mmCIF file of C-alpha atoms in Angstrom:
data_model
loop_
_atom_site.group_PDB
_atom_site.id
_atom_site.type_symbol
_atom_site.label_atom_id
_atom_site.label_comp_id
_atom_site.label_asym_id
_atom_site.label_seq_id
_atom_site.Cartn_x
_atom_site.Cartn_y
_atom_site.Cartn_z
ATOM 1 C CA UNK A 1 117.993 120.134 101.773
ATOM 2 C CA UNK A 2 114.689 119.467 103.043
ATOM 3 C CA UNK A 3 113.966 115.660 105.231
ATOM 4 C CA UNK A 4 111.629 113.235 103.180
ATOM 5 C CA UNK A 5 108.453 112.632 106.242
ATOM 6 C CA UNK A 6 105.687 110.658 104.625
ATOM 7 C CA UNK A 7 102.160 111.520 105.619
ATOM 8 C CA UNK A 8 100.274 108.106 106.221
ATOM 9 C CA UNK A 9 97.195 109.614 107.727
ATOM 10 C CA UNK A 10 94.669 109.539 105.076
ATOM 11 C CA UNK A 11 90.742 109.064 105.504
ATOM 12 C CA UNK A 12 89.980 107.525 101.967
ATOM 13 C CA UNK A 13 86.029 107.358 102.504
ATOM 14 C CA UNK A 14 85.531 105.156 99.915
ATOM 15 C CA UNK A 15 82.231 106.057 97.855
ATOM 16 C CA UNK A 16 81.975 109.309 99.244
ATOM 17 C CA UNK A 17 82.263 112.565 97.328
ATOM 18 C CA UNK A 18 85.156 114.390 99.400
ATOM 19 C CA UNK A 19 85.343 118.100 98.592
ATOM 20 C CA UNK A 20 88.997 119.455 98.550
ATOM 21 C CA UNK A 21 88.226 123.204 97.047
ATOM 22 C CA UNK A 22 86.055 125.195 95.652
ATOM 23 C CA UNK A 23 86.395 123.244 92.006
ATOM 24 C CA UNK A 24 87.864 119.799 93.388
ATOM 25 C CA UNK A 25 86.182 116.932 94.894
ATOM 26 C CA UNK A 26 87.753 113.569 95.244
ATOM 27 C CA UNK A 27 86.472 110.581 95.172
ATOM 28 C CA UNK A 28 88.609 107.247 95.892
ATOM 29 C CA UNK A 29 88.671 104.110 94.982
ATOM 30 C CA UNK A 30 88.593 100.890 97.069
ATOM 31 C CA UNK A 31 91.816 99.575 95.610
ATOM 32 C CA UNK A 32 93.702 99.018 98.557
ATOM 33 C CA UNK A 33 97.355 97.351 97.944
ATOM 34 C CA UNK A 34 100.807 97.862 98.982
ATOM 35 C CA UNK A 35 101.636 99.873 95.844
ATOM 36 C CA UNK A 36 98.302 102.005 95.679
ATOM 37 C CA UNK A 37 98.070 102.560 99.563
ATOM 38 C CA UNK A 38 94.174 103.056 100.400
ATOM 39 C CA UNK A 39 92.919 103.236 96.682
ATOM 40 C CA UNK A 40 93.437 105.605 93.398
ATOM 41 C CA UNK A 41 92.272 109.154 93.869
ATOM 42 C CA UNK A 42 89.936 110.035 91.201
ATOM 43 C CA UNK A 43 89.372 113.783 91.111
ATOM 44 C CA UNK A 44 86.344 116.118 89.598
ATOM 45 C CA UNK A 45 87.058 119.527 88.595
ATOM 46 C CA UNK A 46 84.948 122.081 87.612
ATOM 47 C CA UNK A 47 81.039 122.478 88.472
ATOM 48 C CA UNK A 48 78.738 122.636 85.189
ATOM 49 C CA UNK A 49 81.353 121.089 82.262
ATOM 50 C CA UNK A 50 83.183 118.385 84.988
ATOM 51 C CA UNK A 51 87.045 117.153 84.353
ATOM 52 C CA UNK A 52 86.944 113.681 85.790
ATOM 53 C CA UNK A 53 91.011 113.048 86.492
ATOM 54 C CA UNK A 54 91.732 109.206 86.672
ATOM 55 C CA UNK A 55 88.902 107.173 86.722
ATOM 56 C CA UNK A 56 90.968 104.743 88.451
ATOM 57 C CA UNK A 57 90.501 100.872 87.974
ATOM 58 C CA UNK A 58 88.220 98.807 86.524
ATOM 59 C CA UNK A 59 85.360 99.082 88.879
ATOM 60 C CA UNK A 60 81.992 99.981 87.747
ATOM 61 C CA UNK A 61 80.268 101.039 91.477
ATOM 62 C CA UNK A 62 83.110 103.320 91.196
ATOM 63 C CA UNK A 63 82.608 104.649 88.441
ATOM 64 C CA UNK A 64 78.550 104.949 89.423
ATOM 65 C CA UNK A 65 79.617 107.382 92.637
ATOM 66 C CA UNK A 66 81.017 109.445 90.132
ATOM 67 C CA UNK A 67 78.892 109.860 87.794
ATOM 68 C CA UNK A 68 76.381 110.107 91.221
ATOM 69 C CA UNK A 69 78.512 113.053 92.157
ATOM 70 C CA UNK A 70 78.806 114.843 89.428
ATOM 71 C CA UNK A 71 74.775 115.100 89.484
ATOM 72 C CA UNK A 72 73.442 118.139 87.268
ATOM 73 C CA UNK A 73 76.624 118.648 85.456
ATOM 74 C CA UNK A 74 78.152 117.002 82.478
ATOM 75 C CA UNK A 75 81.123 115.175 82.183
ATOM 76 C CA UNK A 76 83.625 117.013 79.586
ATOM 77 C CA UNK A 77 86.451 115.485 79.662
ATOM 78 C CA UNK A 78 87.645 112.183 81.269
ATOM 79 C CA UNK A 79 91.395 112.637 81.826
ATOM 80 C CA UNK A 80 94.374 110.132 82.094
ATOM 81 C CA UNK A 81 97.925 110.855 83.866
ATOM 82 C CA UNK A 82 99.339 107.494 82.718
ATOM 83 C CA UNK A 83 98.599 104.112 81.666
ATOM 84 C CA UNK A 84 98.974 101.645 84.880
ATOM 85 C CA UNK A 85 95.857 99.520 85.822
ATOM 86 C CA UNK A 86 94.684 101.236 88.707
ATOM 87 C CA UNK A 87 94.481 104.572 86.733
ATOM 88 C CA UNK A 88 93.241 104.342 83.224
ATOM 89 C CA UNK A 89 91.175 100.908 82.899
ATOM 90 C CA UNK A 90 87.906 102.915 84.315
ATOM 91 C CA UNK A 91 87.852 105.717 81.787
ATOM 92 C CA UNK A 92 86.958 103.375 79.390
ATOM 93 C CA UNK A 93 83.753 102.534 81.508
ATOM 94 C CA UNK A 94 83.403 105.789 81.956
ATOM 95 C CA UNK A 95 83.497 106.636 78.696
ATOM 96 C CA UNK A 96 80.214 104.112 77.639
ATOM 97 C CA UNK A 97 78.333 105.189 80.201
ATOM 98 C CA UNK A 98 78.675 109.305 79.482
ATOM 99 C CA UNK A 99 80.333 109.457 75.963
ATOM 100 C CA UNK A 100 83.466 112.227 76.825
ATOM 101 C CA UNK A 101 86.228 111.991 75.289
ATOM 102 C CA UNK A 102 89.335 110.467 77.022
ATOM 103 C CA UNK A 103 92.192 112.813 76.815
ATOM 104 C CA UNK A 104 95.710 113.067 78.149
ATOM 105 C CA UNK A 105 98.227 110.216 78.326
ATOM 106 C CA UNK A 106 99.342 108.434 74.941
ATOM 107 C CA UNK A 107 99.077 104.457 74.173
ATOM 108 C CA UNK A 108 101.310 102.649 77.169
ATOM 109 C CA UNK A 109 105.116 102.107 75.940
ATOM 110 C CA UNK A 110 108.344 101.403 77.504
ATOM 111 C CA UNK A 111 110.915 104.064 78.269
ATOM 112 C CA UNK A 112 113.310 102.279 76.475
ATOM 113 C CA UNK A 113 113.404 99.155 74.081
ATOM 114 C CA UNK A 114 113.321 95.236 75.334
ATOM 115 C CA UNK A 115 117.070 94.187 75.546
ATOM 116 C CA UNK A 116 117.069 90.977 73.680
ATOM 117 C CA UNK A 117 115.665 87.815 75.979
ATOM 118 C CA UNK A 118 114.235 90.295 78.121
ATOM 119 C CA UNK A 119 110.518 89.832 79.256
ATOM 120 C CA UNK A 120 108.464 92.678 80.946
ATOM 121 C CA UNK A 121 107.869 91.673 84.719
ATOM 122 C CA UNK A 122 105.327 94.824 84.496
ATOM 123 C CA UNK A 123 103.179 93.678 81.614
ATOM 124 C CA UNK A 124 100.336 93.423 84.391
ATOM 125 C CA UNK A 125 99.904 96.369 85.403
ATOM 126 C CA UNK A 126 99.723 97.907 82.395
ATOM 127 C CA UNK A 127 96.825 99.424 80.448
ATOM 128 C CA UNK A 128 97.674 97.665 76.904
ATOM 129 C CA UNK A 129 94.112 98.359 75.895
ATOM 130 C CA UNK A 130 94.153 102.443 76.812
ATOM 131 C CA UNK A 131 93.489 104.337 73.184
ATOM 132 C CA UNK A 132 92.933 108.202 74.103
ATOM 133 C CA UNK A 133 90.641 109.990 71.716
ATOM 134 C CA UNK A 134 93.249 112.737 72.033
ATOM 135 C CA UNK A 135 96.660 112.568 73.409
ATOM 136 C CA UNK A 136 97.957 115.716 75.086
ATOM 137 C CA UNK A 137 101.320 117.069 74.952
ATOM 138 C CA UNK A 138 103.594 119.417 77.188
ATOM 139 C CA UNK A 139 102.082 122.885 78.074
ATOM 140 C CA UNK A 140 98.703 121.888 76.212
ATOM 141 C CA UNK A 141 95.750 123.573 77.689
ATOM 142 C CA UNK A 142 92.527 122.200 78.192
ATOM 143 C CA UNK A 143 89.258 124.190 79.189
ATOM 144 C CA UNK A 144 86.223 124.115 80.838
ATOM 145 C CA UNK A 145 83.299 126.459 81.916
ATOM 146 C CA UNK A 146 85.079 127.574 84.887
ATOM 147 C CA UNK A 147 88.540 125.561 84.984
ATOM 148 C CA UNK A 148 91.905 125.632 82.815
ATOM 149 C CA UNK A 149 94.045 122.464 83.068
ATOM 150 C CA UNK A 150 97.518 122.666 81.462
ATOM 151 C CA UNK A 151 99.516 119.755 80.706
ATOM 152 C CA UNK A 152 102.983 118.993 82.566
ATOM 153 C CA UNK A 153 104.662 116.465 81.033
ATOM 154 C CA UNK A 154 106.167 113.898 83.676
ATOM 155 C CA UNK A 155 107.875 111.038 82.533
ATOM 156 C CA UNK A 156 109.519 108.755 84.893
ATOM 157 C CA UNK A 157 106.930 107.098 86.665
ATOM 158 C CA UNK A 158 105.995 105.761 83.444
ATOM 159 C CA UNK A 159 107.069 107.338 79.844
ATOM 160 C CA UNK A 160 103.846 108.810 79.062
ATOM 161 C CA UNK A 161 102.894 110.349 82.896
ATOM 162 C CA UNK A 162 101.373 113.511 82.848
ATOM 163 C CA UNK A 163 100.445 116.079 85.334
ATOM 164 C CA UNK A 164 97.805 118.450 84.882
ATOM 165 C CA UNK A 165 97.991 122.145 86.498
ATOM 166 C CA UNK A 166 94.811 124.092 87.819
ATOM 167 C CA UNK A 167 95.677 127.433 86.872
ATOM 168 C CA UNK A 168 92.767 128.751 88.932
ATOM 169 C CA UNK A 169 93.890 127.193 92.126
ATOM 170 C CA UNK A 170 97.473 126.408 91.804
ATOM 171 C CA UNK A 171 97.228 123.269 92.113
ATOM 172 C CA UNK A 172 98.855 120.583 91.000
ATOM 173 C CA UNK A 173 97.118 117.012 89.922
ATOM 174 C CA UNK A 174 100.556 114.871 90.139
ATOM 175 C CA UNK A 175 99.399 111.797 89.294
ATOM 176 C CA UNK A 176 102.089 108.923 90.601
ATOM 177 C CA UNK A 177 105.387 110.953 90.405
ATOM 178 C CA UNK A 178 104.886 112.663 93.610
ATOM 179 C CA UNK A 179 102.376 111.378 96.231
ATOM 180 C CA UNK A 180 103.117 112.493 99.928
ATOM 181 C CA UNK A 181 102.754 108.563 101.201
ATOM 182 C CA UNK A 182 105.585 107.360 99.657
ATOM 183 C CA UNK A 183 107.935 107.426 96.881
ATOM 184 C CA UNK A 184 107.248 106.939 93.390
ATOM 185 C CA UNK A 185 107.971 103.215 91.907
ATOM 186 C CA UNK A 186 110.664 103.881 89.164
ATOM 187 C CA UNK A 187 110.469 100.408 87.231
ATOM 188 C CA UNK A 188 112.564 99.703 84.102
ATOM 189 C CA UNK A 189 111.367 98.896 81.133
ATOM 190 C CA UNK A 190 107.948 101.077 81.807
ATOM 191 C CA UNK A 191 109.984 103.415 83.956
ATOM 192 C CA UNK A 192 113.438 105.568 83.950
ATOM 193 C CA UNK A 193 115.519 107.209 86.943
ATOM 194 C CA UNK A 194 116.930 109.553 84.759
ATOM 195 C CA UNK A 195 113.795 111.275 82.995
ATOM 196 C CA UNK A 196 112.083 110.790 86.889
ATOM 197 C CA UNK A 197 114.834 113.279 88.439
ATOM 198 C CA UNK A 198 114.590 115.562 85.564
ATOM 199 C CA UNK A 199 110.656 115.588 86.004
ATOM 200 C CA UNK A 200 111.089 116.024 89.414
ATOM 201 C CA UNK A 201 113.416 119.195 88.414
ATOM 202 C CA UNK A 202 111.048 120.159 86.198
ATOM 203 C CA UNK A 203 108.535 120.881 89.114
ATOM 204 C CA UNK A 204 110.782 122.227 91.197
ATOM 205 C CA UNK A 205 110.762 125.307 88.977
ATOM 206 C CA UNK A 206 107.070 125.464 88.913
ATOM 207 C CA UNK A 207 105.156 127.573 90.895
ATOM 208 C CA UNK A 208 101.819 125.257 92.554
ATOM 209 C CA UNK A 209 101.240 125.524 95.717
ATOM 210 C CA UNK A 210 99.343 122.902 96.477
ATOM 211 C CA UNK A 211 99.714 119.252 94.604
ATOM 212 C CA UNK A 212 96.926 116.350 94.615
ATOM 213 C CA UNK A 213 98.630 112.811 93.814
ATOM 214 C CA UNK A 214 96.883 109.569 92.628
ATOM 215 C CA UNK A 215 97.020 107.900 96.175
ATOM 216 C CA UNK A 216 97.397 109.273 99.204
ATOM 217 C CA UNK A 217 96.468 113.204 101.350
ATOM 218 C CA UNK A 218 97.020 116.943 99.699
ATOM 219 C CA UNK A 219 100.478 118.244 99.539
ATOM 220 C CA UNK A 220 100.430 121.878 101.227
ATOM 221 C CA UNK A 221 103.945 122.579 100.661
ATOM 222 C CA UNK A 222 105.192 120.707 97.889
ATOM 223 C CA UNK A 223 108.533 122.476 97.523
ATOM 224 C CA UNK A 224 110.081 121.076 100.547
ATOM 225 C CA UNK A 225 108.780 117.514 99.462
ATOM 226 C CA UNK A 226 110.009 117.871 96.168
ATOM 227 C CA UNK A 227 113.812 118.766 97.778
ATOM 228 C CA UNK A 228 113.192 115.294 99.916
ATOM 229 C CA UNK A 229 112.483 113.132 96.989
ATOM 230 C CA UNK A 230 115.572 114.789 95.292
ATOM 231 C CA UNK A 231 117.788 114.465 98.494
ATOM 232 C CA UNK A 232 116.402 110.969 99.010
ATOM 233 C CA UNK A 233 117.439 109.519 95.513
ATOM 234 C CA UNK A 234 120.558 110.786 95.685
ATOM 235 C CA UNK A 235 121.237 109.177 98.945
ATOM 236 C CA UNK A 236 119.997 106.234 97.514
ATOM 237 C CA UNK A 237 122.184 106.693 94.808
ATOM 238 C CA UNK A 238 125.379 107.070 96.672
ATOM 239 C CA UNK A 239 124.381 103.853 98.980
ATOM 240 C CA UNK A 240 124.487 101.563 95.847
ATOM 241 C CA UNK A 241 127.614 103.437 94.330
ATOM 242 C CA UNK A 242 129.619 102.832 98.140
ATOM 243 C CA UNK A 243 128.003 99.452 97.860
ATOM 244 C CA UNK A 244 129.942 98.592 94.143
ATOM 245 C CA UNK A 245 132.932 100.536 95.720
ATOM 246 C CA UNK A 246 132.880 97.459 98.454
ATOM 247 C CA UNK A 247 132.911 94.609 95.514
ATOM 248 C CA UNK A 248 128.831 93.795 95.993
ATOM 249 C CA UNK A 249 128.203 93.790 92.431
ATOM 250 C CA UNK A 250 124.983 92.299 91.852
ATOM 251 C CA UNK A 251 121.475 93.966 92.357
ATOM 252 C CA UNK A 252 120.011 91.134 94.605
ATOM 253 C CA UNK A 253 123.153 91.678 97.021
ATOM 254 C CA UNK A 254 122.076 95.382 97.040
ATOM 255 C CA UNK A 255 118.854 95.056 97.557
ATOM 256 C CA UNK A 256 119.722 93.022 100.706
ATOM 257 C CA UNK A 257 121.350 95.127 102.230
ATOM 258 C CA UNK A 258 119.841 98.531 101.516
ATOM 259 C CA UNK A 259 116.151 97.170 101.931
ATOM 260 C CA UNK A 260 117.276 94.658 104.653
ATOM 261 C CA UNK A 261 114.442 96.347 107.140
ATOM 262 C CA UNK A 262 111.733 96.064 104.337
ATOM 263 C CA UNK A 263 109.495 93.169 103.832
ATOM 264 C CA UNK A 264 110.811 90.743 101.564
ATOM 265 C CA UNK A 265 107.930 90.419 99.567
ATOM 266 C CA UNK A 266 108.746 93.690 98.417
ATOM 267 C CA UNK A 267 112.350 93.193 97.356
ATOM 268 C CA UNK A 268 111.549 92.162 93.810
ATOM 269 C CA UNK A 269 109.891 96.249 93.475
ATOM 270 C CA UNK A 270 113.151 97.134 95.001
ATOM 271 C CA UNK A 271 114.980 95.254 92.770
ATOM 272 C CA UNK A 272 113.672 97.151 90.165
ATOM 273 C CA UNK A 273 114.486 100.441 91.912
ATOM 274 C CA UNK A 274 118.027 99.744 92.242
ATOM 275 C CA UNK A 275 118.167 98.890 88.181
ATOM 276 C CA UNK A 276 116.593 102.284 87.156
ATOM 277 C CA UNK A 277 119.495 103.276 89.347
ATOM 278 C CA UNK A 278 121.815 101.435 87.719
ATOM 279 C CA UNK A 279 120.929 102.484 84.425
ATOM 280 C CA UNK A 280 120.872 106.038 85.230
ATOM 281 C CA UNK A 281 124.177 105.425 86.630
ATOM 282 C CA UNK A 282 125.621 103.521 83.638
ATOM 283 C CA UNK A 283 124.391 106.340 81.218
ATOM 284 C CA UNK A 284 126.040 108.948 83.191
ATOM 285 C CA UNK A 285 129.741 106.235 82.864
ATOM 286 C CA UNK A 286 129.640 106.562 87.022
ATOM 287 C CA UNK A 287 128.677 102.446 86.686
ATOM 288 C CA UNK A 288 130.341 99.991 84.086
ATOM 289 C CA UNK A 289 128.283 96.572 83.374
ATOM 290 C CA UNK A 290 130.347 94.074 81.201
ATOM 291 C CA UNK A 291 126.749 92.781 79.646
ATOM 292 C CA UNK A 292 123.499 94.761 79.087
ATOM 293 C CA UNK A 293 122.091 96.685 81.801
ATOM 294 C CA UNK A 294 120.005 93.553 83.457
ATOM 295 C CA UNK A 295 118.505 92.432 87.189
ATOM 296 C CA UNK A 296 120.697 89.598 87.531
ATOM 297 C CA UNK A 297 123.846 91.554 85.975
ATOM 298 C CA UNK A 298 126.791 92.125 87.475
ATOM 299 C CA UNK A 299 128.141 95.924 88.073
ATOM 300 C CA UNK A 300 131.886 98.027 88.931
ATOM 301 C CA UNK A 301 132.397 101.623 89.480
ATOM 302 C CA UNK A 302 133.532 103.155 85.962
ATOM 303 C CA UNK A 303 137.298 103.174 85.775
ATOM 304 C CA UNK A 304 137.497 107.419 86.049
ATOM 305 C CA UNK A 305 134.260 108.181 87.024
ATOM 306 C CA UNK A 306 132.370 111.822 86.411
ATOM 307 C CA UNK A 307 131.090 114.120 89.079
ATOM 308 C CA UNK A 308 128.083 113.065 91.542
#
């Protein structure tokens, strides 16, 4: 089991072309926030036909020190890992200004239906407007002059996150489901604990060895990481089961206690955290909820409980 040590140092040079390998530059964004650390990462692959990878927000001077970098070569392809607002909004303005297509992630959706009464608290940040002119699907490959990206489906994140592998680097493009700043946001409805950990298993069986997420620094050794973010759910996991055990049954009670030393204005993300938990738990009949899975539900260990 490998220790989960987030790497906070990060020089984002916003505007400036950053190159990362021989095919990859990266550009990023200046969206600074508390859930995009110093900006999205907006990558360019390839040298003649150029992959742009999340064009990030809306932002058209961002957009301009793209299209400034890419200089004598043409844009092929502008590719989407998933549909939140600091990812997918600029490849539409991308898009006007060059013509490629936009390829990868589907129309945003929930993982799951609305329970009834329920209302979306992530409706926000979410690209309702994103229509790809091709969606790509799970081992799909996509070329260019010099560059072959393969698609990794990655739901958890959100249900339509993708990954994209460079097979001539081996290198990952991880979009939000692993960045080496901090964990992932797992947010129900748009997000799911259970099809995150099984994404996250998916890439532990995958051979990159090097993995460029949507915010943040390069991951060198992504194996270890990917054992942390394992190790670190389940841990998280087992805190809110001992916490039922104890008779604190409700999610803002959790949340309390296991986030007492973060800031409180970030206890209503947590809040969702510990719900993807909880649903993950109550479809695996470790959790029993008398009502539907909700935030202000209340929750008890199942009466003979299955294996952790």
């Amino acid at each position: 089991m490998s220790a989960l040590v987030f790497d906070k140092e990060f020089d984002a040079a916003h505007g400036h072309c950053v190159r990362i390998s021989n095919m990859v530059r990266r550009i990023t964004a200046e969206n600074s926030g508390p859930f995009t650390f110093k900006g999205t990462n907006t990558y360019l692959v390839g040298h003649q036909s150029v992959a742009i990878i999340d064009p990030g927000p809306e932002d058209s001077d961002h957009i301009s020190h793209i299209i400034s970098a890419v200089g004598d070569g043409a844009i092929s392809h502008i590719v989407v890992t998933h549909t939140h607002m600091d990812h997918s909004p600029g490849a539409r303005l991308l898009q006007e200004r060059t013509g490629a297509p936009i390829i990868g992630a589907d129309v945003h959706r929930p993982a799951r239906p609305l329970q009834p009464n329920e209302v979306n608290p992530l409706d926000a940040s979410s690209d309702s407007r994103h229509h790809p002119d091709s969606v790509l699907s799970d081992g799909e490959i996509v070329f260019g002059d010099d560059w072959t990206l393969e698609t990794v489906s990655t739901p958890g994140h959100t249900a339509n996150h993708l990954a994209f592998a460079l097979k001539e680097e081996s290198t990952l493009f991880s979009g939000d489901h692993v960045m080496g700043w901090s964990t992932s946001i797992v947010a129900p409805p748009d997000g799911s604990m259970t099809e995150y950990m099984a994404s996250l298993e998916k890439l532990r069986s995958r051979a990159e060895r090097r993995y460029l997420p949507g915010h943040g620094g390069v991951l060198d050794t992504p194996k270890p990481y990917l054992e942390g973010l394992i190790a670190h759910r389940r841990d998280r996991e087992r805190s809110i089961l001992e916490q039922l055990t104890a008779g604190v049954n409700e999610i803002s009670a959790i949340v309390r206690i296991l986030y007492r030393d973060t800031p409180e204005h970030l206890h209503a993300a947590a809040a969702l955290s510990v719900l993807a938990h909880m649903e993950d738990l109550v479809n695996r009949g470790l959790v029993q909820t008398p009502d539907k899975v909700e935030l202000g539900g209340t929750f008890q260990m199942a009466k003979t409980p299955g294996p952790l």
